[in-house]
Amino acid sequence: MLPEEEPMNRTLKRGEIALMAGVLCALGLGVWLQREQTALADNVIRLHVLAHSDREEDQTLKLAVRDQVLVQAAKLYPEDATLEEAHRILEEHLELLAQTGQAVVEEQGYDYPVSVELTRCWFPTKVYGDFALPAGNYNALRVIVGEGKGQNWWCVVF
């Protein structure tokens, strides 16, 4: 004869309740953060600059290209432009922005090509002082110097 089975205890212990509450809170927070990131992503255009390589010289060149592309981009649209206006204006001036980057490369004595595109791509979380942009997909003005195999640089262009 088999020993009598004990009936399953259907009451939850405090620890189990706390664990379930914690999981539910984490899931809720995750959904909220995803909504916040998506809302933020729909209101900015980020700058994504890729260096030719990870060599120190190429990283320094990447920053010089970044600086001039930002200066040129800021001249293209008025301060009160909407996101749609900024996107349209940047798209209309991709060749000018590529030429701006190319001029920096040539002034520095390199012969790397520079290409510029508007695209949507993934960015990691980036903290700017006391402001952070969460990881996620964003519209981006991407500048590729040479082979674009070096470290990235990110910021917001609009």
CSV table of C-alpha atoms in Angstrom, one decimal:
chain,number,residue,atom,x,y,z
A,1,MET,CA,0.0,0.0,0.0
A,2,LEU,CA,1.3,3.5,-0.9
A,3,PRO,CA,1.7,6.0,1.8
A,4,GLU,CA,-1.1,8.5,1.9
A,5,GLU,CA,-0.3,11.7,-0.1
A,6,GLU,CA,-0.5,15.0,1.7
A,7,PRO,CA,-2.8,17.4,0.1
A,8,MET,CA,-1.0,20.3,-1.7
A,9,ASN,CA,-0.8,23.4,0.4
A,10,ARG,CA,-2.5,26.1,-1.8
A,11,THR,CA,-1.6,29.0,0.5
A,12,LEU,CA,1.4,31.2,-0.5
A,13,LYS,CA,4.0,32.1,1.9
A,14,ARG,CA,5.1,35.7,2.5
A,15,GLY,CA,8.3,35.2,0.6
A,16,GLU,CA,6.5,33.9,-2.5
A,17,ILE,CA,4.1,36.8,-2.4
A,18,ALA,CA,7.0,39.3,-2.2
A,19,LEU,CA,8.8,37.6,-5.0
A,20,MET,CA,5.7,37.6,-7.2
A,21,ALA,CA,5.1,41.3,-6.4
A,22,GLY,CA,8.7,42.1,-7.2
A,23,VAL,CA,8.5,40.3,-10.6
A,24,LEU,CA,5.3,42.2,-11.4
A,25,CYS,CA,6.8,45.5,-10.5
A,26,ALA,CA,9.9,44.8,-12.6
A,27,LEU,CA,7.7,43.8,-15.6
A,28,GLY,CA,5.6,47.0,-15.1
A,29,LEU,CA,8.7,49.1,-14.9
A,30,GLY,CA,10.1,47.5,-18.0
A,31,VAL,CA,7.0,48.2,-20.0
A,32,TRP,CA,6.9,51.8,-18.8
A,33,LEU,CA,10.6,52.4,-19.6
A,34,GLN,CA,10.1,50.9,-23.1
A,35,ARG,CA,7.2,53.4,-23.7
A,36,GLU,CA,9.4,56.3,-22.4
A,37,GLN,CA,12.3,55.3,-24.6
A,38,THR,CA,10.0,55.0,-27.6
A,39,ALA,CA,8.4,58.4,-26.9
A,40,LEU,CA,11.8,60.0,-26.5
A,41,ALA,CA,13.2,58.2,-29.7
A,42,ASP,CA,10.3,59.7,-31.7
A,43,ASN,CA,11.4,63.3,-30.7
A,44,VAL,CA,15.2,63.3,-31.3
A,45,ILE,CA,17.7,62.7,-34.1
A,46,ARG,CA,20.9,61.3,-32.8
A,47,LEU,CA,24.4,61.6,-34.3
A,48,HIS,CA,26.3,58.4,-34.8
A,49,VAL,CA,29.9,58.8,-36.0
A,50,LEU,CA,32.1,55.8,-36.8
A,51,ALA,CA,35.8,56.1,-37.0
A,52,HIS,CA,37.9,54.3,-39.7
A,53,SER,CA,39.6,52.2,-37.1
A,54,ASP,CA,40.5,52.2,-33.4
A,55,ARG,CA,43.9,53.7,-33.9
A,56,GLU,CA,44.4,56.9,-31.8
A,57,GLU,CA,44.8,59.0,-34.9
A,58,ASP,CA,41.6,57.8,-36.5
A,59,GLN,CA,39.7,58.3,-33.2
A,60,THR,CA,41.0,61.9,-33.1
A,61,LEU,CA,40.0,62.4,-36.7
A,62,LYS,CA,36.5,61.1,-35.9
A,63,LEU,CA,36.1,63.8,-33.2
A,64,ALA,CA,37.2,66.5,-35.6
A,65,VAL,CA,34.7,65.3,-38.2
A,66,ARG,CA,32.0,65.1,-35.6
A,67,ASP,CA,32.6,68.7,-34.5
A,68,GLN,CA,32.4,70.2,-38.0
A,69,VAL,CA,29.3,68.1,-39.0
A,70,LEU,CA,27.5,69.3,-35.9
A,71,VAL,CA,28.4,72.9,-36.7
A,72,GLN,CA,27.2,72.5,-40.3
A,73,ALA,CA,24.0,70.7,-39.2
A,74,ALA,CA,23.2,73.4,-36.7
A,75,LYS,CA,23.3,76.0,-39.5
A,76,LEU,CA,20.8,74.1,-41.6
A,77,TYR,CA,17.6,74.4,-39.6
A,78,PRO,CA,16.2,77.2,-37.4
A,79,GLU,CA,16.2,76.8,-33.6
A,80,ASP,CA,12.5,76.4,-33.5
A,81,ALA,CA,12.3,73.7,-36.2
A,82,THR,CA,10.1,70.7,-35.7
A,83,LEU,CA,11.5,67.2,-35.8
A,84,GLU,CA,9.9,66.6,-39.2
A,85,GLU,CA,11.5,69.9,-40.5
A,86,ALA,CA,14.9,68.9,-39.1
A,87,HIS,CA,14.7,65.4,-40.6
A,88,ARG,CA,13.7,66.8,-44.0
A,89,ILE,CA,16.4,69.5,-44.0
A,90,LEU,CA,19.1,67.0,-42.9
A,91,GLU,CA,18.0,64.6,-45.6
A,92,GLU,CA,18.2,67.3,-48.3
A,93,HIS,CA,21.7,68.2,-47.2
A,94,LEU,CA,23.3,64.7,-46.7
A,95,GLU,CA,25.8,65.5,-49.5
A,96,LEU,CA,26.8,68.8,-47.9
A,97,LEU,CA,27.3,67.1,-44.6
A,98,ALA,CA,29.4,64.4,-46.2
A,99,GLN,CA,31.5,67.1,-48.0
A,100,THR,CA,31.9,68.8,-44.6
A,101,GLY,CA,33.3,65.7,-43.1
A,102,GLN,CA,35.4,65.0,-46.2
A,103,ALA,CA,37.0,68.4,-46.0
A,104,VAL,CA,38.1,67.7,-42.4
A,105,VAL,CA,39.6,64.3,-43.4
A,106,GLU,CA,41.5,65.9,-46.2
A,107,GLU,CA,42.7,68.9,-44.1
A,108,GLN,CA,44.1,66.3,-41.6
A,109,GLY,CA,46.0,64.6,-44.4
A,110,TYR,CA,43.9,61.5,-44.8
A,111,ASP,CA,42.2,60.1,-47.9
A,112,TYR,CA,39.4,58.2,-46.2
A,113,PRO,CA,36.0,58.6,-47.8
A,114,VAL,CA,33.2,60.0,-45.7
A,115,SER,CA,29.5,59.0,-46.1
A,116,VAL,CA,26.5,60.3,-44.3
A,117,GLU,CA,23.0,58.8,-44.1
A,118,LEU,CA,19.8,59.2,-42.1
A,119,THR,CA,18.8,55.8,-40.7
A,120,ARG,CA,17.3,54.2,-37.7
A,121,CYS,CA,19.7,52.3,-35.5
A,122,TRP,CA,20.2,51.0,-32.0
A,123,PHE,CA,22.0,53.0,-29.3
A,124,PRO,CA,23.2,52.0,-25.9
A,125,THR,CA,22.2,54.0,-22.8
A,126,LYS,CA,24.1,57.3,-22.8
A,127,VAL,CA,24.3,59.6,-19.8
A,128,TYR,CA,24.9,63.4,-20.4
A,129,GLY,CA,25.5,64.9,-16.9
A,130,ASP,CA,22.2,64.5,-15.2
A,131,PHE,CA,20.2,63.5,-18.3
A,132,ALA,CA,20.2,60.1,-19.9
A,133,LEU,CA,19.0,58.7,-23.1
A,134,PRO,CA,17.9,55.1,-22.6
A,135,ALA,CA,19.1,52.3,-24.9
A,136,GLY,CA,16.9,51.7,-27.9
A,137,ASN,CA,16.3,52.4,-31.6
A,138,TYR,CA,16.6,56.0,-32.6
A,139,ASN,CA,16.6,58.0,-35.9
A,140,ALA,CA,20.2,58.9,-36.5
A,141,LEU,CA,22.4,61.0,-38.7
A,142,ARG,CA,25.2,58.4,-39.3
A,143,VAL,CA,28.6,59.6,-40.4
A,144,ILE,CA,31.0,56.9,-41.5
A,145,VAL,CA,34.7,57.8,-41.8
A,146,GLY,CA,36.7,55.4,-44.0
A,147,GLU,CA,35.8,51.8,-43.3
A,148,GLY,CA,33.8,52.7,-40.2
A,149,LYS,CA,35.4,49.9,-38.2
A,150,GLY,CA,36.5,52.0,-35.2
A,151,GLN,CA,34.8,52.9,-32.0
A,152,ASN,CA,31.5,54.9,-32.2
A,153,TRP,CA,30.6,58.3,-31.0
A,154,TRP,CA,27.0,59.2,-30.1
A,155,CYS,CA,25.2,62.4,-29.3
A,156,VAL,CA,22.0,64.3,-30.2
A,157,VAL,CA,22.0,66.4,-33.4
A,158,PHE,CA,18.3,67.5,-33.0
